[in-house]
Amino acid sequence: MRNGNRWLHPGRILAIGVTALTLPLAPVFAQAASQAPSSGAMQGQASSKMEAQDQAAAPSGSFDSKASATGVVQGLVQNVNWQSGLLTMISGANRITLHGTPSQLSTLKRGDNISVPYNSYAGVLWVTQDFGAGIGTGGSGAGFAQSGEMVGVVDAVNKAEGQVFITGANGRARFLAHPSVIDQLVPGEYVNLSYFQVGRMPWLNSIKLSTPGQAAETK
């Protein structure tokens, strides 16, 4: 092969090219070897990875609105609002809000370290229906003394928010409830219900299918 005025032998060109290609490899391997972590560093990395996984496992409250999900939150109670049925917890680096009935949350207080099983209804977290027995270190159910009964027609049901609207003899009323309690209600059904008042919020105690003209059941 001719290069300008000089002729180069092909074999010599190949040898030069191979040498040029192999030269950068040595520093790469040397650098990788020098950066290989020690056993102590590897243990530290593994521990950090496990902690990150634990924190990531705590739910953020964002779920697929087309599917229900279940899980458990382990952490500290930050705040409890019985009237609205809201429980705020700190789990790792996450601040999580769950919904529950006043009866379920009545024994909880700030600082309790608890595990709370939950269901997600269209992304809204509710403590499971059987949660509450023997849980917590404080609180009282004395504020739930006011109660009443009503018969009427189901107007609308919002399962995720735990709300059902009933129209009776005295007009339309909204009641709060655990989603599992109102899961099977259908607008247009006639029902007989009992409720208890927490502040200004009426929470369902029981609800049953009824027939027009049937009086509310006596507790």
Tab-separated table of C-alpha atoms in Angstrom:
chain	number	residue	atom	x	y	z
A	1	MET	CA	0.000	0.000	0.000
A	2	ARG	CA	1.305	3.433	-0.848
A	3	ASN	CA	1.128	6.374	1.564
A	4	GLY	CA	2.301	9.501	-0.247
A	5	ASN	CA	5.745	8.549	-1.485
A	6	ARG	CA	6.188	5.609	0.930
A	7	TRP	CA	4.984	2.018	0.582
A	8	LEU	CA	3.650	0.360	3.762
A	9	HIS	CA	3.342	-3.361	4.229
A	10	PRO	CA	-0.243	-4.487	5.164
A	11	GLY	CA	0.976	-6.745	7.949
A	12	ARG	CA	2.726	-3.859	9.646
A	13	ILE	CA	-0.448	-1.758	9.470
A	14	LEU	CA	-2.476	-4.542	11.131
A	15	ALA	CA	0.025	-4.939	13.941
A	16	ILE	CA	0.028	-1.225	14.638
A	17	GLY	CA	-3.797	-1.123	14.674
A	18	VAL	CA	-4.054	-4.018	17.165
A	19	THR	CA	-1.534	-2.384	19.473
A	20	ALA	CA	-3.457	0.894	19.362
A	21	LEU	CA	-6.686	-0.878	20.263
A	22	THR	CA	-5.249	-2.757	23.220
A	23	LEU	CA	-3.543	0.162	24.914
A	24	PRO	CA	-6.622	1.833	26.501
A	25	LEU	CA	-7.818	-1.446	28.067
A	26	ALA	CA	-5.125	-1.678	30.725
A	27	PRO	CA	-6.034	1.537	32.602
A	28	VAL	CA	-9.747	0.596	32.504
A	29	PHE	CA	-9.158	-2.738	34.243
A	30	ALA	CA	-6.709	-1.135	36.659
A	31	GLN	CA	-9.238	1.527	37.554
A	32	ALA	CA	-11.987	-1.065	38.086
A	33	ALA	CA	-9.699	-3.081	40.343
A	34	SER	CA	-8.761	-0.029	42.374
A	35	GLN	CA	-12.455	0.821	42.837
A	36	ALA	CA	-13.551	-2.668	43.949
A	37	PRO	CA	-15.293	-2.244	47.358
A	38	SER	CA	-13.961	-3.929	50.459
A	39	SER	CA	-16.095	-6.452	52.350
A	40	GLY	CA	-16.958	-3.796	54.948
A	41	ALA	CA	-18.062	-1.366	52.255
A	42	MET	CA	-20.159	-4.081	50.629
A	43	GLN	CA	-21.910	-4.799	53.934
A	44	GLY	CA	-22.574	-1.099	54.364
A	45	GLN	CA	-24.015	-0.878	50.869
A	46	ALA	CA	-26.228	-3.908	51.499
A	47	SER	CA	-27.498	-2.379	54.752
A	48	SER	CA	-28.259	0.921	53.023
A	49	LYS	CA	-30.062	-0.938	50.247
A	50	MET	CA	-32.233	-2.832	52.755
A	51	GLU	CA	-33.115	0.406	54.551
A	52	ALA	CA	-34.040	2.019	51.248
A	53	GLN	CA	-36.222	-0.973	50.393
A	54	ASP	CA	-37.952	-0.794	53.781
A	55	GLN	CA	-38.734	2.874	53.264
A	56	ALA	CA	-39.910	2.264	49.722
A	57	ALA	CA	-42.259	-0.466	50.972
A	58	ALA	CA	-44.320	2.058	52.953
A	59	PRO	CA	-47.318	3.146	50.877
A	60	SER	CA	-47.447	6.714	49.616
A	61	GLY	CA	-51.217	6.747	49.089
A	62	SER	CA	-50.963	6.602	45.296
A	63	PHE	CA	-52.611	3.509	43.829
A	64	ASP	CA	-54.225	2.376	40.611
A	65	SER	CA	-57.767	3.735	40.733
A	66	LYS	CA	-59.038	0.650	38.910
A	67	ALA	CA	-57.824	-1.891	41.464
A	68	SER	CA	-57.887	-2.381	45.216
A	69	ALA	CA	-54.699	-3.015	47.135
A	70	THR	CA	-53.898	-4.215	50.632
A	71	GLY	CA	-50.930	-3.811	52.938
A	72	VAL	CA	-49.707	-2.922	56.411
A	73	VAL	CA	-48.323	0.367	57.704
A	74	GLN	CA	-45.855	0.106	60.603
A	75	GLY	CA	-45.042	3.367	62.343
A	76	LEU	CA	-45.917	6.078	64.851
A	77	VAL	CA	-49.275	7.789	65.236
A	78	GLN	CA	-48.862	11.487	64.521
A	79	ASN	CA	-52.468	12.636	64.694
A	80	VAL	CA	-55.987	11.228	65.127
A	81	ASN	CA	-59.189	13.024	64.079
A	82	TRP	CA	-62.142	10.963	65.278
A	83	GLN	CA	-64.792	13.278	63.856
A	84	SER	CA	-63.491	13.032	60.290
A	85	GLY	CA	-62.152	9.497	60.731
A	86	LEU	CA	-58.556	10.352	59.824
A	87	LEU	CA	-55.377	8.730	61.113
A	88	THR	CA	-51.983	10.219	60.246
A	89	MET	CA	-48.878	8.059	60.729
A	90	ILE	CA	-45.129	8.417	60.245
A	91	SER	CA	-43.524	5.321	58.697
A	92	GLY	CA	-39.848	5.716	57.843
A	93	ALA	CA	-39.580	8.829	55.700
A	94	ASN	CA	-43.277	8.673	54.764
A	95	ARG	CA	-46.233	10.577	56.206
A	96	ILE	CA	-49.337	8.491	55.538
A	97	THR	CA	-53.019	9.318	56.012
A	98	LEU	CA	-55.504	6.510	56.533
A	99	HIS	CA	-59.268	6.582	57.023
A	100	GLY	CA	-61.195	4.712	59.696
A	101	THR	CA	-64.377	4.922	61.736
A	102	PRO	CA	-64.360	6.782	65.074
A	103	SER	CA	-64.849	3.478	66.895
A	104	GLN	CA	-61.745	2.057	65.232
A	105	LEU	CA	-59.608	5.078	66.056
A	106	SER	CA	-60.950	5.856	69.533
A	107	THR	CA	-58.163	4.074	71.446
A	108	LEU	CA	-55.270	5.603	69.511
A	109	LYS	CA	-53.181	8.559	70.573
A	110	ARG	CA	-50.142	10.441	69.343
A	111	GLY	CA	-46.903	8.484	69.760
A	112	ASP	CA	-48.439	4.986	69.632
A	113	ASN	CA	-46.200	2.573	67.712
A	114	ILE	CA	-48.576	0.303	65.817
A	115	SER	CA	-49.067	-1.856	62.740
A	116	VAL	CA	-52.159	-0.953	60.736
A	117	PRO	CA	-53.552	-3.254	58.024
A	118	TYR	CA	-55.303	-1.353	55.264
A	119	ASN	CA	-57.292	-1.679	52.052
A	120	SER	CA	-57.102	0.805	49.201
A	121	TYR	CA	-60.367	1.865	47.620
A	122	ALA	CA	-59.625	3.781	44.396
A	123	GLY	CA	-56.433	5.072	46.000
A	124	VAL	CA	-58.008	6.033	49.357
A	125	LEU	CA	-56.480	4.064	52.248
A	126	TRP	CA	-58.868	2.654	54.866
A	127	VAL	CA	-57.915	0.572	57.880
A	128	THR	CA	-59.395	-2.895	57.526
A	129	GLN	CA	-62.864	-3.420	58.959
A	130	ASP	CA	-61.611	-5.669	61.777
A	131	PHE	CA	-58.941	-3.187	62.935
A	132	GLY	CA	-59.254	-1.591	66.361
A	133	ALA	CA	-59.732	-4.327	68.956
A	134	GLY	CA	-57.112	-4.022	71.678
A	135	ILE	CA	-55.045	-1.464	69.756
A	136	GLY	CA	-53.625	1.768	71.177
A	137	THR	CA	-52.899	3.209	74.611
A	138	GLY	CA	-55.331	6.079	75.031
A	139	GLY	CA	-58.576	7.695	73.925
A	140	SER	CA	-62.225	7.224	74.765
A	141	GLY	CA	-65.473	6.440	72.985
A	142	ALA	CA	-67.545	8.621	75.287
A	143	GLY	CA	-68.042	11.242	72.567
A	144	PHE	CA	-70.126	8.805	70.519
A	145	ALA	CA	-73.157	8.860	72.864
A	146	GLN	CA	-75.508	10.747	70.531
A	147	SER	CA	-77.298	8.409	68.169
A	148	GLY	CA	-80.392	8.097	66.003
A	149	GLU	CA	-82.299	6.066	63.405
A	150	MET	CA	-83.630	6.764	59.933
A	151	VAL	CA	-85.456	5.094	57.059
A	152	GLY	CA	-85.228	6.270	53.486
A	153	VAL	CA	-84.017	5.738	49.945
A	154	VAL	CA	-80.361	5.469	48.928
A	155	ASP	CA	-79.582	8.394	46.620
A	156	ALA	CA	-75.860	7.927	46.025
A	157	VAL	CA	-72.885	5.935	47.293
A	158	ASN	CA	-69.227	6.992	47.262
A	159	LYS	CA	-67.412	3.868	48.357
A	160	ALA	CA	-63.868	5.259	48.267
A	161	GLU	CA	-64.740	8.261	50.438
A	162	GLY	CA	-67.019	6.216	52.706
A	163	GLN	CA	-70.146	8.277	52.080
A	164	VAL	CA	-73.786	7.346	51.483
A	165	PHE	CA	-76.640	9.786	50.841
A	166	ILE	CA	-80.130	8.904	52.077
A	167	THR	CA	-83.394	10.742	51.473
A	168	GLY	CA	-85.994	10.298	54.196
A	169	ALA	CA	-89.077	12.018	55.554
A	170	ASN	CA	-87.030	14.984	56.774
A	171	GLY	CA	-84.971	15.433	53.619
A	172	ARG	CA	-81.592	14.291	52.335
A	173	ALA	CA	-78.771	13.377	54.696
A	174	ARG	CA	-75.166	12.289	54.293
A	175	PHE	CA	-73.691	9.514	56.439
A	176	LEU	CA	-70.095	8.365	56.765
A	177	ALA	CA	-69.195	4.680	56.895
A	178	HIS	CA	-66.455	2.180	56.281
A	179	PRO	CA	-66.474	1.273	52.556
A	180	SER	CA	-67.054	-2.396	53.360
A	181	VAL	CA	-70.345	-1.476	55.083
A	182	ILE	CA	-71.794	0.343	52.070
A	183	ASP	CA	-70.161	-1.816	49.414
A	184	GLN	CA	-73.395	-3.561	48.344
A	185	LEU	CA	-75.758	-0.584	48.523
A	186	VAL	CA	-77.454	0.444	45.284
A	187	PRO	CA	-79.159	3.787	44.622
A	188	GLY	CA	-82.924	3.393	44.795
A	189	GLU	CA	-82.898	0.808	47.603
A	190	TYR	CA	-85.018	1.473	50.687
A	191	VAL	CA	-83.022	1.122	53.902
A	192	ASN	CA	-83.356	1.189	57.661
A	193	LEU	CA	-80.277	2.585	59.446
A	194	SER	CA	-78.911	3.587	62.815
A	195	TYR	CA	-76.097	6.061	63.341
A	196	PHE	CA	-74.016	7.814	65.997
A	197	GLN	CA	-72.967	11.442	65.984
A	198	VAL	CA	-69.315	12.489	66.415
A	199	GLY	CA	-69.179	16.256	66.542
A	200	ARG	CA	-71.148	17.261	63.468
A	201	MET	CA	-70.422	14.029	61.573
A	202	PRO	CA	-73.077	11.235	61.501
A	203	TRP	CA	-71.454	7.780	61.182
A	204	LEU	CA	-73.400	4.667	60.276
A	205	ASN	CA	-73.724	2.088	63.008
A	206	SER	CA	-75.847	-0.351	60.980
A	207	ILE	CA	-77.832	-0.336	57.752
A	208	LYS	CA	-80.299	-2.903	56.403
A	209	LEU	CA	-82.621	-3.220	53.442
A	210	SER	CA	-86.180	-2.284	54.337
A	211	THR	CA	-89.572	-1.632	52.747
A	212	PRO	CA	-91.433	1.670	52.362
A	213	GLY	CA	-93.489	2.524	55.409
A	214	GLN	CA	-91.412	0.405	57.803
A	215	ALA	CA	-90.446	2.319	60.923
A	216	ALA	CA	-86.844	2.649	61.993
A	217	GLU	CA	-85.682	-0.130	64.289
A	218	THR	CA	-85.388	0.632	67.965
A	219	LYS	CA	-81.916	0.080	69.360
